[in-house]
Amino acid sequence: MLAERRRRLILRALRSGGTASVADLAEQLDSSAATIRRDLLKLEADGLLTRVHGGAVIDEERAPFDEAAEVLVAEKDAIAAQAATMIEDGQSVILDSGTTVHRLALQLHGRRITVITNNLAVYDELIDDENIDLMLLGGMVIRESRMLDGFMAEDNLRQVHADWLFMGACGLRPGGQVMDTTVAEVPARRAMIAAGDKVVLLADRSKFPGTGMVKICGPEDLDALITTAPEDDATCVALREAGVRVVPTAPAAVDG
């Protein structure tokens, strides 16, 4: 199992129970105690948990967005840099609520474009950039995800049109289905797809297959995928066969 996926599963186990022992985690993940201890050291260094004697506990106040934002940063930045090259000055761009999409916002400073978003981290990043026309979608504030959602966001999206949608996902299935873990977030993402001329999925290697029980869309809704997954990954192959442009990229250095 990849180290990054194992660490995600550790965090999930701790969120479910609040605390877990090294022995329990080693058994659940079919890993050695030494491997789990190294993972806990890395996650503690990243500020995602606190080690205690024999195991670890998680800070229940920490938002999932903040947690995810610190994972595979080099990969997300490589994907974001590639995505930024697709956008031309004068164009309009929808940025969804994902953490990789937030990394794209960092690449857009100084560009003369319009950004439409429900991502509060994107809003915070771009609010002071006077070159960018910034539209914040309405809706209920979902604090743990740092986003605005609900029927107001959907209604706003019916009133706009954009050249690009850049979106994230919780997981991609082998057939190319794009998945989310939260039912409530899916309608707004589908409305974003309807509002964008071209739809680009940003997904690091941990999203293959990742998580998610709710389908956002299928390959027929995607124009491109930018990813750090291997070109011969079964999902990448399926998407390419379905007519999706798959753009492989690699970070200068991979986290973990």
mmCIF file of C-alpha atoms in Angstrom:
data_model
loop_
_atom_site.group_PDB
_atom_site.id
_atom_site.type_symbol
_atom_site.label_atom_id
_atom_site.label_comp_id
_atom_site.label_asym_id
_atom_site.label_seq_id
_atom_site.Cartn_x
_atom_site.Cartn_y
_atom_site.Cartn_z
ATOM 1 C CA MET A 1 0.000 0.000 0.000
ATOM 2 C CA LEU A 2 1.282 3.461 -0.862
ATOM 3 C CA ALA A 3 2.398 5.456 2.167
ATOM 4 C CA GLU A 4 0.044 8.320 1.335
ATOM 5 C CA ARG A 5 -3.012 6.061 1.131
ATOM 6 C CA ARG A 6 -2.029 4.331 4.383
ATOM 7 C CA ARG A 7 -1.773 7.703 6.140
ATOM 8 C CA ARG A 8 -5.183 8.737 4.829
ATOM 9 C CA LEU A 9 -6.637 5.531 6.257
ATOM 10 C CA ILE A 10 -4.943 6.204 9.595
ATOM 11 C CA LEU A 11 -6.552 9.651 9.735
ATOM 12 C CA ARG A 12 -9.922 8.161 8.820
ATOM 13 C CA ALA A 13 -9.631 5.584 11.607
ATOM 14 C CA LEU A 14 -8.738 8.292 14.120
ATOM 15 C CA ARG A 15 -11.622 10.521 12.994
ATOM 16 C CA SER A 16 -13.995 7.598 13.551
ATOM 17 C CA GLY A 17 -12.742 6.667 17.002
ATOM 18 C CA GLY A 18 -10.738 9.666 18.190
ATOM 19 C CA THR A 19 -7.819 7.499 19.227
ATOM 20 C CA ALA A 20 -6.133 4.272 18.120
ATOM 21 C CA SER A 21 -3.184 2.168 19.177
ATOM 22 C CA VAL A 22 -0.229 1.297 16.970
ATOM 23 C CA ALA A 23 -1.145 -2.370 17.264
ATOM 24 C CA ASP A 24 -4.733 -1.788 16.162
ATOM 25 C CA LEU A 25 -3.694 0.341 13.213
ATOM 26 C CA ALA A 26 -1.062 -2.189 12.153
ATOM 27 C CA GLU A 27 -3.678 -4.951 12.184
ATOM 28 C CA GLN A 28 -6.296 -2.883 10.314
ATOM 29 C CA LEU A 29 -3.869 -1.818 7.592
ATOM 30 C CA ASP A 30 -1.897 -5.075 7.387
ATOM 31 C CA SER A 31 1.328 -3.205 8.109
ATOM 32 C CA SER A 32 4.144 -3.568 10.599
ATOM 33 C CA ALA A 33 4.157 -1.612 13.857
ATOM 34 C CA ALA A 34 7.400 0.072 12.739
ATOM 35 C CA THR A 35 5.728 1.306 9.534
ATOM 36 C CA ILE A 36 2.748 2.675 11.469
ATOM 37 C CA ARG A 37 5.056 4.476 13.911
ATOM 38 C CA ARG A 38 6.852 6.156 10.981
ATOM 39 C CA ASP A 39 3.490 7.187 9.552
ATOM 40 C CA LEU A 40 2.428 8.646 12.895
ATOM 41 C CA LEU A 41 5.682 10.606 13.128
ATOM 42 C CA LYS A 42 5.085 12.069 9.655
ATOM 43 C CA LEU A 43 1.433 12.901 10.383
ATOM 44 C CA GLU A 44 2.361 14.511 13.693
ATOM 45 C CA ALA A 45 5.069 16.574 11.969
ATOM 46 C CA ASP A 46 2.381 17.745 9.539
ATOM 47 C CA GLY A 47 0.189 18.760 12.478
ATOM 48 C CA LEU A 48 -2.542 16.251 11.640
ATOM 49 C CA LEU A 49 -2.514 14.244 14.875
ATOM 50 C CA THR A 50 -0.868 13.942 18.284
ATOM 51 C CA ARG A 51 1.078 10.855 19.272
ATOM 52 C CA VAL A 52 0.426 9.392 22.692
ATOM 53 C CA HIS A 53 1.907 6.383 24.425
ATOM 54 C CA GLY A 54 1.212 3.365 22.228
ATOM 55 C CA GLY A 55 -0.813 5.212 19.593
ATOM 56 C CA ALA A 56 -2.243 8.555 18.503
ATOM 57 C CA VAL A 57 -5.213 10.886 18.842
ATOM 58 C CA ILE A 58 -6.637 13.371 16.377
ATOM 59 C CA ASP A 59 -7.626 16.978 16.949
ATOM 60 C CA GLU A 60 -11.391 16.901 16.444
ATOM 61 C CA GLU A 61 -11.407 20.644 15.795
ATOM 62 C CA ARG A 62 -9.214 20.352 12.723
ATOM 63 C CA ALA A 63 -11.221 20.802 9.520
ATOM 64 C CA PRO A 64 -10.998 18.102 6.820
ATOM 65 C CA PHE A 65 -10.121 20.788 4.233
ATOM 66 C CA ASP A 66 -7.080 21.870 6.245
ATOM 67 C CA GLU A 67 -6.096 18.236 6.687
ATOM 68 C CA ALA A 68 -6.335 17.451 2.976
ATOM 69 C CA ALA A 69 -4.613 20.698 1.992
ATOM 70 C CA GLU A 70 -1.357 19.509 3.567
ATOM 71 C CA VAL A 71 -1.276 16.154 1.771
ATOM 72 C CA LEU A 72 0.691 15.613 -1.487
ATOM 73 C CA VAL A 73 1.297 19.345 -1.870
ATOM 74 C CA ALA A 74 4.067 18.906 -4.453
ATOM 75 C CA GLU A 75 1.786 16.767 -6.616
ATOM 76 C CA LYS A 76 -1.084 19.224 -6.312
ATOM 77 C CA ASP A 77 1.207 22.102 -7.265
ATOM 78 C CA ALA A 78 2.436 20.238 -10.349
ATOM 79 C CA ILE A 79 -1.155 19.577 -11.421
ATOM 80 C CA ALA A 80 -2.128 23.196 -10.729
ATOM 81 C CA ALA A 81 0.792 24.572 -12.744
ATOM 82 C CA GLN A 82 -0.234 22.459 -15.725
ATOM 83 C CA ALA A 83 -3.871 23.535 -15.390
ATOM 84 C CA ALA A 84 -2.905 27.220 -15.313
ATOM 85 C CA THR A 85 -1.294 26.916 -18.761
ATOM 86 C CA MET A 86 -4.692 26.079 -20.266
ATOM 87 C CA ILE A 87 -6.262 29.403 -19.276
ATOM 88 C CA GLU A 88 -5.949 32.437 -21.541
ATOM 89 C CA ASP A 89 -6.280 36.037 -20.435
ATOM 90 C CA GLY A 90 -9.835 37.296 -20.750
ATOM 91 C CA GLN A 91 -11.367 33.904 -20.056
ATOM 92 C CA SER A 92 -13.743 32.917 -17.257
ATOM 93 C CA VAL A 93 -13.013 30.021 -14.908
ATOM 94 C CA ILE A 94 -15.082 28.118 -12.350
ATOM 95 C CA LEU A 95 -13.031 26.732 -9.455
ATOM 96 C CA ASP A 96 -14.750 24.192 -7.234
ATOM 97 C CA SER A 97 -14.224 23.368 -3.565
ATOM 98 C CA GLY A 98 -11.269 20.961 -3.772
ATOM 99 C CA THR A 99 -7.832 21.483 -2.242
ATOM 100 C CA THR A 100 -6.017 20.885 -5.540
ATOM 101 C CA VAL A 101 -8.255 23.518 -7.122
ATOM 102 C CA HIS A 102 -7.156 25.870 -4.338
ATOM 103 C CA ARG A 103 -3.535 25.276 -5.370
ATOM 104 C CA LEU A 104 -4.538 26.349 -8.889
ATOM 105 C CA ALA A 105 -5.749 29.674 -7.489
ATOM 106 C CA LEU A 106 -2.201 30.361 -6.290
ATOM 107 C CA GLN A 107 -1.037 30.085 -9.901
ATOM 108 C CA LEU A 108 -3.515 32.688 -11.173
ATOM 109 C CA HIS A 109 -2.266 35.855 -9.468
ATOM 110 C CA GLY A 110 -1.886 38.755 -11.878
ATOM 111 C CA ARG A 111 -3.947 37.129 -14.626
ATOM 112 C CA ARG A 112 -6.712 39.171 -16.253
ATOM 113 C CA ILE A 113 -9.452 36.587 -15.914
ATOM 114 C CA THR A 114 -12.789 36.057 -14.195
ATOM 115 C CA VAL A 115 -12.938 33.470 -11.411
ATOM 116 C CA ILE A 116 -16.255 32.036 -10.198
ATOM 117 C CA THR A 117 -16.025 29.919 -7.059
ATOM 118 C CA ASN A 118 -17.723 28.478 -3.996
ATOM 119 C CA ASN A 119 -14.316 27.780 -2.434
ATOM 120 C CA LEU A 120 -13.638 30.106 0.488
ATOM 121 C CA ALA A 121 -9.903 29.318 0.397
ATOM 122 C CA VAL A 122 -9.850 30.443 -3.254
ATOM 123 C CA TYR A 123 -11.775 33.583 -2.301
ATOM 124 C CA ASP A 124 -9.269 34.362 0.479
ATOM 125 C CA GLU A 125 -6.376 33.816 -1.922
ATOM 126 C CA LEU A 126 -7.676 36.033 -4.736
ATOM 127 C CA ILE A 127 -9.727 38.737 -2.986
ATOM 128 C CA ASP A 128 -6.887 41.281 -3.003
ATOM 129 C CA ASP A 129 -5.825 40.655 -6.621
ATOM 130 C CA GLU A 130 -7.335 43.549 -8.581
ATOM 131 C CA ASN A 131 -6.486 41.960 -11.937
ATOM 132 C CA ILE A 132 -8.995 39.180 -11.286
ATOM 133 C CA ASP A 133 -12.766 39.693 -11.470
ATOM 134 C CA LEU A 134 -13.947 37.488 -8.624
ATOM 135 C CA MET A 135 -17.463 36.083 -8.201
ATOM 136 C CA LEU A 136 -18.282 34.253 -4.964
ATOM 137 C CA LEU A 137 -21.279 31.939 -5.255
ATOM 138 C CA GLY A 138 -23.930 32.178 -2.551
ATOM 139 C CA GLY A 139 -25.086 29.432 -0.217
ATOM 140 C CA MET A 140 -24.706 27.916 3.196
ATOM 141 C CA VAL A 141 -21.211 28.027 4.666
ATOM 142 C CA ILE A 142 -19.811 24.517 5.157
ATOM 143 C CA ARG A 143 -17.014 25.351 7.571
ATOM 144 C CA GLU A 144 -15.223 22.009 7.617
ATOM 145 C CA SER A 145 -14.959 22.043 3.810
ATOM 146 C CA ARG A 146 -14.401 25.819 3.497
ATOM 147 C CA MET A 147 -17.090 26.107 0.868
ATOM 148 C CA LEU A 148 -20.536 27.517 0.088
ATOM 149 C CA ASP A 149 -23.187 25.011 -0.915
ATOM 150 C CA GLY A 150 -26.901 24.375 -1.244
ATOM 151 C CA PHE A 151 -29.720 25.536 -3.479
ATOM 152 C CA MET A 152 -28.449 29.133 -3.611
ATOM 153 C CA ALA A 153 -25.114 28.017 -5.062
ATOM 154 C CA GLU A 154 -26.935 25.862 -7.612
ATOM 155 C CA ASP A 155 -29.239 28.745 -8.546
ATOM 156 C CA ASN A 156 -26.285 31.120 -8.963
ATOM 157 C CA LEU A 157 -24.601 28.619 -11.275
ATOM 158 C CA ARG A 158 -27.658 28.522 -13.535
ATOM 159 C CA GLN A 159 -27.121 32.235 -14.156
ATOM 160 C CA VAL A 160 -23.478 32.014 -15.256
ATOM 161 C CA HIS A 161 -21.361 30.529 -18.014
ATOM 162 C CA ALA A 162 -17.605 29.955 -18.032
ATOM 163 C CA ASP A 163 -14.914 28.895 -20.469
ATOM 164 C CA TRP A 164 -13.476 26.409 -17.980
ATOM 165 C CA LEU A 165 -14.431 24.369 -14.956
ATOM 166 C CA PHE A 166 -11.575 22.960 -12.906
ATOM 167 C CA MET A 167 -12.866 20.442 -10.392
ATOM 168 C CA GLY A 168 -11.565 17.923 -7.902
ATOM 169 C CA ALA A 169 -12.957 14.613 -6.711
ATOM 170 C CA CYS A 170 -12.722 12.206 -3.815
ATOM 171 C CA GLY A 171 -12.142 9.255 -6.108
ATOM 172 C CA LEU A 172 -12.093 7.888 -9.652
ATOM 173 C CA ARG A 173 -13.413 4.438 -10.422
ATOM 174 C CA PRO A 174 -11.721 2.175 -13.004
ATOM 175 C CA GLY A 175 -14.466 2.930 -15.527
ATOM 176 C CA GLY A 176 -13.820 6.657 -15.233
ATOM 177 C CA GLN A 177 -16.698 7.598 -12.913
ATOM 178 C CA VAL A 178 -15.915 10.649 -10.777
ATOM 179 C CA MET A 179 -17.003 10.136 -7.156
ATOM 180 C CA ASP A 180 -17.736 12.197 -4.055
ATOM 181 C CA THR A 181 -18.213 11.179 -0.427
ATOM 182 C CA THR A 182 -20.903 13.765 0.387
ATOM 183 C CA VAL A 183 -24.305 13.565 -1.249
ATOM 184 C CA ALA A 184 -25.076 17.220 -0.489
ATOM 185 C CA GLU A 185 -22.110 18.502 -2.528
ATOM 186 C CA VAL A 186 -22.979 16.665 -5.750
ATOM 187 C CA PRO A 187 -25.798 18.920 -7.107
ATOM 188 C CA ALA A 188 -23.599 22.030 -7.055
ATOM 189 C CA ARG A 189 -20.767 20.195 -8.802
ATOM 190 C CA ARG A 190 -23.167 18.957 -11.481
ATOM 191 C CA ALA A 191 -24.405 22.530 -11.920
ATOM 192 C CA MET A 192 -20.780 23.618 -12.374
ATOM 193 C CA ILE A 193 -20.346 21.016 -15.113
ATOM 194 C CA ALA A 194 -23.416 22.380 -16.893
ATOM 195 C CA ALA A 195 -22.053 25.932 -16.629
ATOM 196 C CA GLY A 196 -18.588 25.219 -18.034
ATOM 197 C CA ASP A 197 -17.631 24.929 -21.714
ATOM 198 C CA LYS A 198 -14.712 22.663 -20.902
ATOM 199 C CA VAL A 199 -14.430 20.490 -17.797
ATOM 200 C CA VAL A 200 -11.002 19.578 -16.424
ATOM 201 C CA LEU A 201 -10.581 17.163 -13.531
ATOM 202 C CA LEU A 202 -7.577 17.669 -11.252
ATOM 203 C CA ALA A 203 -6.672 14.456 -9.435
ATOM 204 C CA ASP A 204 -3.469 13.314 -7.747
ATOM 205 C CA ARG A 205 -2.540 9.631 -7.585
ATOM 206 C CA SER A 206 -4.290 9.105 -4.221
ATOM 207 C CA LYS A 207 -7.671 9.519 -5.974
ATOM 208 C CA PHE A 208 -7.190 6.240 -7.894
ATOM 209 C CA PRO A 209 -9.557 4.808 -6.685
ATOM 210 C CA GLY A 210 -9.748 7.124 -3.653
ATOM 211 C CA THR A 211 -13.072 7.274 -1.838
ATOM 212 C CA GLY A 212 -16.677 8.161 -2.613
ATOM 213 C CA MET A 213 -20.065 6.522 -2.843
ATOM 214 C CA VAL A 214 -21.875 9.140 -4.943
ATOM 215 C CA LYS A 215 -21.280 9.648 -8.674
ATOM 216 C CA ILE A 216 -20.659 13.241 -9.763
ATOM 217 C CA CYS A 217 -20.254 12.488 -13.458
ATOM 218 C CA GLY A 218 -18.862 10.048 -15.996
ATOM 219 C CA PRO A 219 -16.147 10.267 -18.662
ATOM 220 C CA GLU A 220 -18.635 11.751 -21.120
ATOM 221 C CA ASP A 221 -18.740 14.941 -19.007
ATOM 222 C CA LEU A 222 -14.961 15.436 -18.935
ATOM 223 C CA ASP A 223 -12.730 17.118 -21.499
ATOM 224 C CA ALA A 224 -9.420 16.543 -19.697
ATOM 225 C CA LEU A 225 -7.797 14.961 -16.669
ATOM 226 C CA ILE A 226 -4.570 16.330 -15.202
ATOM 227 C CA THR A 227 -3.016 13.791 -12.871
ATOM 228 C CA THR A 228 0.114 12.406 -11.252
ATOM 229 C CA ALA A 229 -1.171 8.846 -11.665
ATOM 230 C CA PRO A 230 0.811 6.627 -14.071
ATOM 231 C CA GLU A 231 -0.189 6.842 -17.739
ATOM 232 C CA ASP A 232 -0.891 3.100 -17.805
ATOM 233 C CA ASP A 233 -3.249 3.239 -14.811
ATOM 234 C CA ALA A 234 -6.466 1.414 -15.733
ATOM 235 C CA THR A 235 -8.605 4.477 -15.037
ATOM 236 C CA CYS A 236 -6.392 6.720 -17.184
ATOM 237 C CA VAL A 237 -6.601 4.179 -19.997
ATOM 238 C CA ALA A 238 -10.405 3.995 -19.710
ATOM 239 C CA LEU A 239 -10.722 7.776 -19.761
ATOM 240 C CA ARG A 240 -8.429 8.083 -22.767
ATOM 241 C CA GLU A 241 -10.457 5.446 -24.625
ATOM 242 C CA ALA A 242 -13.602 7.442 -23.802
ATOM 243 C CA GLY A 243 -12.141 10.504 -25.521
ATOM 244 C CA VAL A 244 -10.864 12.353 -22.452
ATOM 245 C CA ARG A 245 -7.492 14.076 -22.838
ATOM 246 C CA VAL A 246 -5.263 12.667 -20.086
ATOM 247 C CA VAL A 247 -2.399 14.982 -19.149
ATOM 248 C CA PRO A 248 0.198 13.215 -16.972
ATOM 249 C CA THR A 249 2.434 15.399 -14.842
ATOM 250 C CA ALA A 250 5.038 14.857 -12.167
ATOM 251 C CA PRO A 251 6.101 17.012 -9.210
ATOM 252 C CA ALA A 252 9.664 18.133 -8.671
ATOM 253 C CA ALA A 253 9.516 16.110 -5.444
ATOM 254 C CA VAL A 254 6.835 13.779 -4.183
ATOM 255 C CA ASP A 255 5.600 14.190 -0.589
ATOM 256 C CA GLY A 256 6.315 11.413 1.873
#
